Short mmCIF file of C-alpha atoms and ligand atoms in Angstrom, two decimals:
data_model
loop_
_atom_site.label_atom_id
_atom_site.label_comp_id
_atom_site.label_asym_id
_atom_site.label_seq_id
_atom_site.Cartn_x
_atom_site.Cartn_y
_atom_site.Cartn_z
CA MET A 1 90.33 -97.24 -43.64
CA HIS A 2 93.62 -97.01 -45.53
CA ALA A 3 95.30 -99.33 -43.04
CA ARG A 4 92.50 -101.87 -43.27
CA LEU A 5 92.41 -101.78 -47.07
CA ALA A 6 96.21 -102.06 -47.26
CA ARG A 7 96.07 -105.16 -45.06
CA LEU A 8 93.31 -106.67 -47.22
CA THR A 9 94.97 -106.03 -50.58
CA GLY A 10 98.66 -106.56 -49.71
CA PRO A 11 101.57 -106.40 -52.14
CA ALA A 12 101.20 -107.46 -55.78
CA PRO A 13 102.93 -110.62 -57.04
CA ARG A 14 106.11 -109.53 -58.88
CA HIS A 15 106.07 -110.08 -62.68
CA GLU A 16 108.64 -108.37 -64.85
CA ASP A 17 106.89 -108.96 -68.21
CA LEU A 18 103.56 -107.26 -67.64
CA VAL A 19 101.13 -106.72 -70.48
CA PRO A 20 99.51 -103.27 -70.11
CA GLU A 21 96.04 -104.51 -69.10
CA ARG A 22 97.55 -106.73 -66.45
CA ALA A 23 99.63 -103.83 -65.00
CA LEU A 24 96.49 -101.71 -64.69
CA ARG A 25 94.50 -104.53 -63.09
CA MET A 26 97.32 -105.17 -60.65
CA ALA A 27 97.41 -101.56 -59.42
CA GLU A 28 93.65 -101.73 -58.91
CA ALA A 29 93.90 -104.96 -56.94
CA HIS A 30 96.92 -103.78 -54.88
CA PRO A 31 96.46 -100.01 -54.52
CA TYR A 32 98.94 -99.70 -51.61
CA ASP A 33 101.87 -101.33 -53.40
CA PRO A 34 104.20 -98.61 -54.80
CA TRP A 35 105.72 -101.16 -57.22
CA ALA A 36 102.31 -101.89 -58.78
CA LEU A 37 101.40 -98.18 -58.86
CA VAL A 38 104.58 -97.31 -60.76
CA ARG A 39 103.98 -100.09 -63.33
CA ALA A 40 100.42 -98.87 -63.90
CA ALA A 41 101.63 -95.25 -64.19
CA GLU A 42 104.05 -96.28 -66.96
CA VAL A 43 101.17 -97.80 -68.93
CA MET A 44 98.96 -94.74 -68.37
CA ALA A 45 101.72 -92.31 -69.41
CA ARG A 46 102.36 -94.28 -72.61
CA ALA A 47 98.64 -94.17 -73.38
CA GLY A 48 98.64 -90.37 -72.99
CA ARG A 49 96.76 -90.41 -69.69
CA ARG A 50 99.20 -88.01 -68.05
CA ASP A 51 97.04 -86.82 -65.12
CA ALA A 52 96.06 -90.36 -64.16
CA ALA A 53 99.74 -91.38 -64.28
CA ILE A 54 100.74 -88.44 -62.07
CA GLY A 55 98.04 -89.44 -59.57
CA GLN A 56 99.41 -92.99 -59.32
CA LEU A 57 102.99 -91.76 -58.98
CA GLU A 58 102.14 -89.23 -56.26
CA LYS A 59 100.43 -92.04 -54.37
CA ALA A 60 103.62 -94.13 -54.62
CA VAL A 61 105.55 -91.16 -53.16
CA TRP A 62 102.99 -90.87 -50.34
CA LEU A 63 103.76 -94.54 -49.52
CA PHE A 64 107.53 -93.96 -49.80
CA ASP A 65 108.58 -96.01 -46.72
CA LEU A 66 106.82 -99.15 -48.00
CA ASP A 67 109.11 -99.46 -51.03
CA PRO A 68 111.77 -96.71 -51.33
CA PRO A 69 113.29 -98.01 -54.62
CA SER A 70 109.88 -97.92 -56.38
CA ALA A 71 109.08 -94.52 -54.82
CA ARG A 72 112.38 -93.15 -56.19
CA ILE A 73 111.42 -94.36 -59.68
CA ALA A 74 108.08 -92.60 -59.16
CA LEU A 75 109.92 -89.35 -58.35
CA ARG A 76 112.00 -89.59 -61.54
CA GLN A 77 108.89 -90.21 -63.61
CA LEU A 78 107.06 -87.32 -61.96
CA ALA A 79 109.96 -85.01 -62.87
CA ALA A 80 109.70 -86.21 -66.48
CA LEU A 81 105.91 -85.77 -66.66
CA ASP A 82 105.30 -82.63 -64.62
CA ALA A 83 107.19 -79.30 -64.64
CA ASP A 84 106.10 -78.64 -61.02
CA TRP A 85 108.04 -81.71 -59.89
CA ARG A 86 111.20 -80.84 -61.83
CA ASP A 87 112.56 -78.18 -59.43
CA ARG A 88 111.05 -79.65 -56.31
CA GLN A 89 113.49 -80.69 -53.58
CA VAL A 90 112.80 -84.09 -52.03
CA VAL A 91 113.77 -84.46 -48.39
CA GLN A 92 113.76 -87.79 -46.58
CA VAL A 93 112.21 -87.91 -43.13
CA HIS A 94 112.80 -90.59 -40.50
CA VAL A 95 109.49 -90.62 -38.67
CA TYR A 96 109.36 -91.64 -35.00
CA ALA A 97 106.06 -92.09 -33.19
CA ASP A 98 105.76 -92.59 -29.44
CA GLU A 99 103.26 -94.89 -27.68
CA SER A 100 100.49 -92.27 -27.66
CA ILE A 101 100.47 -92.22 -31.48
CA ARG A 102 101.12 -95.91 -32.07
CA SER A 103 98.20 -96.96 -29.90
CA GLN A 104 95.85 -95.76 -32.66
CA SER A 105 95.05 -97.91 -35.69
CA GLY A 106 96.26 -96.53 -39.00
CA TRP A 107 98.92 -94.35 -37.34
CA ARG A 108 101.47 -94.89 -40.12
CA PHE A 109 98.96 -93.68 -42.72
CA ARG A 110 98.18 -90.71 -40.52
CA LEU A 111 101.86 -89.68 -40.38
CA ARG A 112 102.34 -90.19 -44.13
CA THR A 113 99.40 -87.85 -44.67
CA VAL A 114 100.71 -85.32 -42.15
CA LEU A 115 103.97 -85.11 -44.15
CA ALA A 116 102.17 -84.86 -47.50
CA ARG A 117 99.94 -82.04 -46.20
CA VAL A 118 102.76 -80.01 -44.68
CA SER A 119 104.64 -80.28 -47.99
CA VAL A 120 101.61 -78.76 -49.74
CA ALA A 121 101.06 -76.12 -47.03
CA LEU A 122 104.67 -74.93 -47.37
CA GLY A 123 104.70 -75.43 -51.14
CA GLN A 124 104.60 -71.73 -52.02
CA ILE A 125 107.51 -70.98 -49.70
CA LEU A 126 109.79 -74.01 -49.87
CA ASP A 127 108.62 -76.27 -52.70
CA VAL A 128 109.96 -79.33 -50.90
CA ARG A 129 108.26 -82.75 -50.77
CA PHE A 130 108.98 -84.33 -47.40
CA VAL A 131 108.85 -88.12 -47.82
CA PRO A 132 108.87 -90.76 -45.08
CA ILE A 133 111.95 -92.94 -45.67
CA TRP A 134 111.23 -94.92 -42.51
CA ILE A 135 108.38 -94.93 -39.98
CA GLY A 136 108.94 -96.49 -36.59
CA GLY A 137 108.59 -96.07 -32.88
CA PHE A 138 110.32 -94.51 -29.92
CA LEU A 139 109.49 -94.78 -26.23
CA SER A 140 108.41 -91.70 -24.30
CA GLU A 141 106.20 -93.21 -21.56
CA GLN A 142 109.05 -93.32 -19.05
CA VAL A 143 109.90 -89.59 -19.31
CA PRO A 144 107.94 -86.55 -18.05
CA ASN A 145 105.35 -84.99 -20.35
CA ASP A 146 107.36 -81.95 -21.41
CA LEU A 147 108.91 -81.62 -24.84
CA ASP A 148 112.50 -81.28 -23.63
CA ALA A 149 112.22 -84.63 -21.90
CA ILE A 150 110.43 -86.27 -24.85
CA ASP A 151 113.03 -84.78 -27.22
CA GLY A 152 115.75 -86.37 -25.09
CA ALA A 153 114.01 -89.75 -25.36
CA LEU A 154 113.83 -89.27 -29.13
CA ALA A 155 117.55 -88.43 -29.33
CA ARG A 156 118.38 -91.70 -27.55
CA SER A 157 116.39 -93.68 -30.17
CA ILE A 158 117.96 -91.85 -33.10
CA ARG A 159 121.43 -93.03 -32.15
CA ARG A 160 120.36 -96.48 -33.29
CA GLU A 161 118.72 -95.37 -36.52
CA ARG A 162 120.93 -92.87 -38.34
CA GLY A 163 121.03 -91.95 -42.01
CA PRO A 164 120.55 -88.85 -44.09
CA GLY A 165 117.32 -86.92 -43.67
CA ILE A 166 115.27 -85.15 -41.03
CA HIS A 167 114.57 -87.00 -37.78
CA ALA A 168 111.03 -86.07 -36.77
CA GLY A 169 109.38 -87.32 -33.59
CA PHE A 170 105.63 -87.21 -32.99
CA THR A 171 103.69 -87.47 -29.75
CA GLU A 172 100.04 -87.04 -28.87
CA ARG A 173 100.50 -86.98 -25.11
CA PRO A 174 97.94 -84.38 -23.96
CA LEU A 175 99.21 -81.03 -22.71
CA PRO A 176 98.86 -80.85 -18.93
CA HIS A 177 96.14 -78.45 -17.70
CA ARG A 178 97.06 -74.77 -17.26
CA SER A 179 99.96 -75.26 -19.66
CA GLY A 180 99.68 -72.04 -21.65
CA ARG A 181 103.43 -71.66 -21.79
CA LEU A 182 104.34 -75.26 -22.53
CA LYS A 183 105.84 -75.88 -25.96
CA LYS A 184 104.01 -77.81 -28.65
CA GLY A 185 107.07 -78.29 -30.84
CA LEU A 186 110.84 -78.18 -30.70
CA ALA A 187 113.41 -77.99 -33.51
CA GLN A 188 117.10 -77.26 -33.81
CA LEU A 189 117.65 -74.07 -35.81
CA LEU A 190 119.09 -75.36 -39.14
CA GLY A 191 119.63 -78.75 -37.52
CA ARG A 192 117.79 -81.91 -38.47
CA GLN A 193 115.96 -83.12 -35.36
CA MET A 194 112.53 -82.02 -34.23
CA ILE A 195 109.60 -83.12 -32.14
CA VAL A 196 105.95 -82.22 -32.62
CA ARG A 197 102.94 -82.62 -30.38
CA LEU A 198 99.91 -83.47 -32.53
CA GLU A 199 96.38 -82.67 -31.41
CA PRO A 200 94.04 -85.66 -31.21
CA GLY A 201 92.85 -86.59 -34.69
CA GLU A 202 95.05 -83.96 -36.33
CA PHE A 203 96.14 -84.63 -39.93
CA GLN A 204 97.44 -81.14 -40.66
CA SER A 205 99.76 -79.58 -38.12
CA ARG A 206 100.67 -75.91 -37.91
CA VAL A 207 103.25 -76.80 -35.27
CA LEU A 208 104.97 -79.15 -37.73
CA ALA A 209 105.09 -76.41 -40.40
CA HIS A 210 106.54 -73.98 -37.83
CA GLU A 211 109.24 -76.44 -36.69
CA ILE A 212 110.22 -77.33 -40.27
CA LEU A 213 110.76 -73.61 -40.92
CA HIS A 214 113.16 -73.54 -37.94
CA LEU A 215 115.16 -76.29 -39.68
CA TYR A 216 115.35 -73.89 -42.63
CA GLY A 217 116.61 -71.05 -40.43
CA ALA A 218 113.45 -69.06 -39.67
CA MET A 219 113.32 -67.33 -36.26
CA HIS A 220 110.49 -65.94 -34.10
CA VAL A 221 110.40 -62.46 -35.61
CA VAL A 222 107.86 -60.64 -33.47
CA LYS A 223 105.20 -61.77 -30.99
CA ASP A 224 102.32 -59.72 -32.43
CA LEU A 225 103.02 -60.54 -36.05
CA ASP A 226 100.42 -62.55 -37.99
CA SER A 227 102.80 -65.29 -39.15
CA LEU A 228 103.59 -68.99 -39.13
CA MET A 229 106.77 -67.97 -37.30
CA ASN A 230 104.75 -66.62 -34.38
CA PRO A 231 104.74 -69.57 -31.93
CA THR A 232 101.21 -68.65 -30.87
CA GLY A 233 98.20 -67.77 -33.03
CA ASP A 234 96.86 -69.75 -35.96
CA SER A 235 98.22 -67.96 -39.02
CA MET A 236 99.33 -70.26 -41.84
CA GLN A 237 100.92 -67.31 -43.71
CA LEU A 238 104.62 -66.62 -43.46
CA ASP A 239 105.83 -63.04 -42.96
CA ARG A 240 107.94 -61.73 -45.82
CA PRO A 241 111.31 -61.40 -44.04
CA SER A 242 111.08 -65.01 -42.79
CA ALA A 243 110.09 -66.23 -46.24
CA ARG A 244 113.26 -64.64 -47.60
CA VAL A 245 115.46 -66.41 -45.00
CA VAL A 246 113.82 -69.77 -45.67
CA ARG A 247 114.16 -69.42 -49.44
CA ALA A 248 117.83 -68.57 -49.08
CA MET A 249 118.30 -71.83 -47.15
CA ARG A 250 116.13 -73.97 -49.42
CA ARG A 251 118.99 -76.00 -50.86
CA ARG A 252 120.40 -77.06 -47.52
CA VAL A 253 120.92 -80.80 -46.95
CA PHE A 254 120.28 -83.03 -43.94
CA LEU A 255 123.40 -85.16 -43.47
CA THR A 256 125.08 -84.33 -40.17
CA GLY A 257 122.82 -81.85 -38.34
CA ASP A 258 125.76 -79.42 -38.24
CA PRO A 259 124.82 -76.19 -40.10
CA ARG A 260 128.46 -75.57 -40.99
CA ARG A 261 128.43 -78.72 -43.11
CA ASP A 262 124.76 -79.12 -44.05
CA VAL A 263 123.99 -75.48 -44.85
CA LEU A 264 126.97 -73.22 -45.57
CA PRO A 265 128.35 -75.09 -48.63
CA HIS A 266 124.90 -75.27 -50.27
CA ILE A 267 123.59 -71.70 -50.14
CA ASP A 268 124.24 -68.22 -51.54
CA LEU A 269 126.03 -66.60 -48.56
CA THR A 270 125.45 -63.00 -49.64
CA GLU A 271 121.70 -63.54 -49.99
CA ALA A 272 121.46 -65.50 -46.73
CA ILE A 273 123.25 -62.76 -44.77
CA ALA A 274 121.10 -60.04 -46.35
CA ALA A 275 117.96 -62.04 -45.48
CA TYR A 276 118.99 -62.33 -41.83
CA GLU A 277 119.90 -58.63 -41.69
CA ALA A 278 116.38 -57.82 -42.86
CA VAL A 279 114.71 -60.14 -40.37
CA LEU A 280 116.84 -58.85 -37.46
CA ALA A 281 116.08 -55.27 -38.48
CA VAL A 282 112.33 -55.98 -38.21
CA ASN A 283 112.90 -57.59 -34.81
CA LEU A 284 114.89 -54.55 -33.64
CA ASN A 285 112.27 -52.13 -34.93
CA PHE A 286 109.51 -53.85 -32.98
CA ARG A 287 111.67 -53.69 -29.84
CA ARG A 288 112.11 -49.91 -30.38
CA MET A 289 108.36 -49.48 -30.79
CA GLY A 290 107.83 -51.46 -27.60
CA LEU A 291 110.19 -49.15 -25.74
CA GLN A 292 108.39 -46.07 -27.06
CA ALA A 293 105.05 -47.51 -25.91
CA ALA A 294 106.55 -48.23 -22.48
CA PHE A 295 107.74 -44.62 -22.32
CA ARG A 296 104.18 -43.40 -22.94
CA THR A 297 102.80 -45.80 -20.33
CA ARG A 298 105.17 -44.23 -17.78
CA ARG A 299 102.81 -41.25 -17.49
CA THR A 300 100.10 -43.50 -16.01
CA SER A 301 101.99 -46.34 -14.33
CA ARG A 302 105.71 -46.70 -13.71
CA TYR A 303 105.35 -50.38 -12.80
CA GLN A 304 103.49 -51.29 -15.94
CA ALA A 305 105.96 -49.25 -17.99
CA ALA A 306 108.87 -51.16 -16.47
CA ASP A 307 107.13 -54.44 -17.36
CA GLU A 308 106.54 -53.35 -20.95
CA ALA A 309 110.14 -52.20 -21.30
CA ARG A 310 111.40 -55.52 -19.98
CA VAL A 311 109.34 -57.38 -22.61
CA ALA A 312 110.56 -55.03 -25.36
CA VAL A 313 114.28 -55.49 -24.69
CA GLY A 314 114.08 -59.04 -23.37
CA MET A 315 116.48 -61.19 -25.36
CA ASP A 316 116.56 -64.94 -25.18
CA THR A 317 118.61 -67.92 -26.20
CA HIS A 318 116.56 -68.23 -29.40
CA LEU A 319 118.06 -64.91 -30.54
CA ALA A 320 121.48 -66.22 -29.48
CA ASP A 321 121.00 -69.24 -31.79
CA VAL A 322 120.27 -66.86 -34.66
CA LEU A 323 123.32 -64.67 -33.90
CA ASP A 324 125.49 -67.79 -33.77
CA ILE A 325 124.27 -68.85 -37.23
CA VAL A 326 124.74 -65.38 -38.73
CA ALA A 327 128.27 -65.32 -37.24
CA ALA A 328 129.02 -68.60 -39.05
CA LEU A 329 127.66 -67.10 -42.31
CA LEU A 330 129.85 -64.00 -41.87
CA ARG A 331 132.96 -66.08 -41.18
CA ALA A 332 132.33 -68.18 -44.29
CA ASP A 333 131.91 -64.89 -46.19
CA ARG A 334 135.33 -63.72 -44.88
CA ARG A 335 133.93 -61.07 -42.54
CA PRO A 336 135.48 -62.32 -39.26
CA ALA A 337 135.45 -59.00 -37.41
CA GLU A 338 131.66 -58.70 -37.78
CA ALA A 339 131.30 -62.38 -36.88
CA LEU A 340 133.19 -61.74 -33.63
CA ILE A 341 130.75 -59.04 -32.51
CA LEU A 342 127.83 -61.44 -32.97
CA LEU A 343 129.60 -64.33 -31.26
CA ASP A 344 130.30 -62.13 -28.22
CA ALA A 345 126.63 -61.10 -28.12
CA ALA A 346 125.47 -64.72 -28.46
CA ALA A 347 127.80 -65.83 -25.64
CA ARG A 348 126.32 -63.12 -23.37
CA LEU A 349 122.74 -64.17 -24.21
CA TYR A 350 123.43 -67.87 -23.52
CA GLY A 351 125.10 -66.89 -20.24
CA SER A 352 128.39 -68.15 -18.83
CA GLU A 353 126.53 -70.61 -16.58
CA THR A 354 125.43 -72.73 -19.58
CA ALA A 355 127.57 -75.15 -21.60
CA ARG A 356 126.45 -73.49 -24.82
CA GLY A 357 127.49 -70.08 -23.41
CA ARG A 358 130.96 -71.31 -22.47
CA GLU A 359 131.35 -73.01 -25.88
CA THR A 360 130.37 -69.85 -27.75
CA SER A 361 132.59 -67.69 -25.58
CA ALA A 362 135.56 -70.00 -26.28
CA ALA A 363 134.82 -69.80 -30.03
CA ALA A 364 134.76 -65.98 -29.78
CA GLU A 365 138.04 -66.00 -27.86
CA SER A 366 139.84 -68.12 -30.42
CA LEU A 367 138.50 -65.97 -33.26
CA ARG A 368 139.71 -62.86 -31.38
CA ARG A 369 143.21 -64.31 -30.98
CA TRP A 370 143.28 -65.32 -34.65
CA LEU A 371 142.20 -61.80 -35.71
CA LEU A 372 144.87 -60.17 -33.52
CA GLY A 373 147.48 -62.50 -35.06
CA VAL A 374 146.43 -61.57 -38.58
CA TYR A 375 146.66 -57.83 -37.80
CA ARG A 376 150.05 -58.21 -36.12
CA VAL A 377 151.46 -60.07 -39.14
CA SER A 378 150.20 -57.51 -41.63
CA GLU A 379 151.46 -54.57 -39.52
CA ASP A 380 154.98 -56.01 -39.30
CA PRO A 381 156.97 -54.10 -42.00
CA ARG A 382 159.51 -56.89 -42.40
CA ARG A 383 156.84 -59.35 -43.55
CA PRO A 384 154.83 -59.14 -46.71
CA SER A 385 151.32 -57.90 -45.94
CA GLY A 386 148.05 -59.58 -46.71
CA ARG A 387 149.01 -63.00 -45.44
ZN1 ZN B 1 109.43 -71.82 -32.69
#
């Protein structure tokens, strides 16, 4: 409906000297033109109709990609009119839709709404408005229907369309049958690229909320926990330790995709490290409880107990990503010795057969050499210490 109405009404003719009645009439006649909406909102605000003005301005923000300069004016006016908008972070999103999404009429409006709804759903935790700075296509038909392959196709499109902001890909290719373990979303921890599989007709996506939280540093805490950070289940609540991590990262930016540049300079290091310590402590506690349960199971079945124990201590590359990030936080906080322990652990979890594992192991090695050099210098009595 929105798409059809937008086509019917089109953009308003540009007049700079608008009398108030004409500005209001224009926004009514061209309700999908952010420029006209902003002009009408100015008139409404001057007439004391604050709520009506806010409504028009929020609509201009919803339509951000159609006219970014007007939408930016709308954001400034919202901050002036509404205290809720004053502290809100605004994050640009480059939206990429594959053929399965673009084959449906009104798909751009659908994705604008998906972003608006996820901003509201995460409002209590993040207070960020994700706005579409650009909405376009990418091609996924030629690659297999698993998210790693589709994510690769997305990465090849992004090279042509860079710029600050999140790069979010959307697909609606149906999950293959018997695909219980196949991923519905993929995001780089504290990076800026992600891909989300939408369900048919979906306008509000839990998977999108979950992946956005990965961009803000949240990890999978525990499998059985009722939380947005549990990859399975349907909880829209975020567990408290994850909420603390995400809040600590709230002021991160999306410029390079490299956490060392996009995250570290913009956050409170002490709080971020403490938040991760808390979240890792919960994770460790649940592993201990799992081991205790496995120990009890041993009385009835050794095989089942072995299985349970494996699940309880099983570590994966996701945990390695987290350790790598915490190591970077510790180094920035001048705690290199602790960072080294985590880097070594991350390298082991990635495994020496992977590129990421070899990279991390080389980083640990160079940090180790640097640390040894520092100690040697300070232990040499002929040199001044503390250099
Ligand atoms: Zn996840």
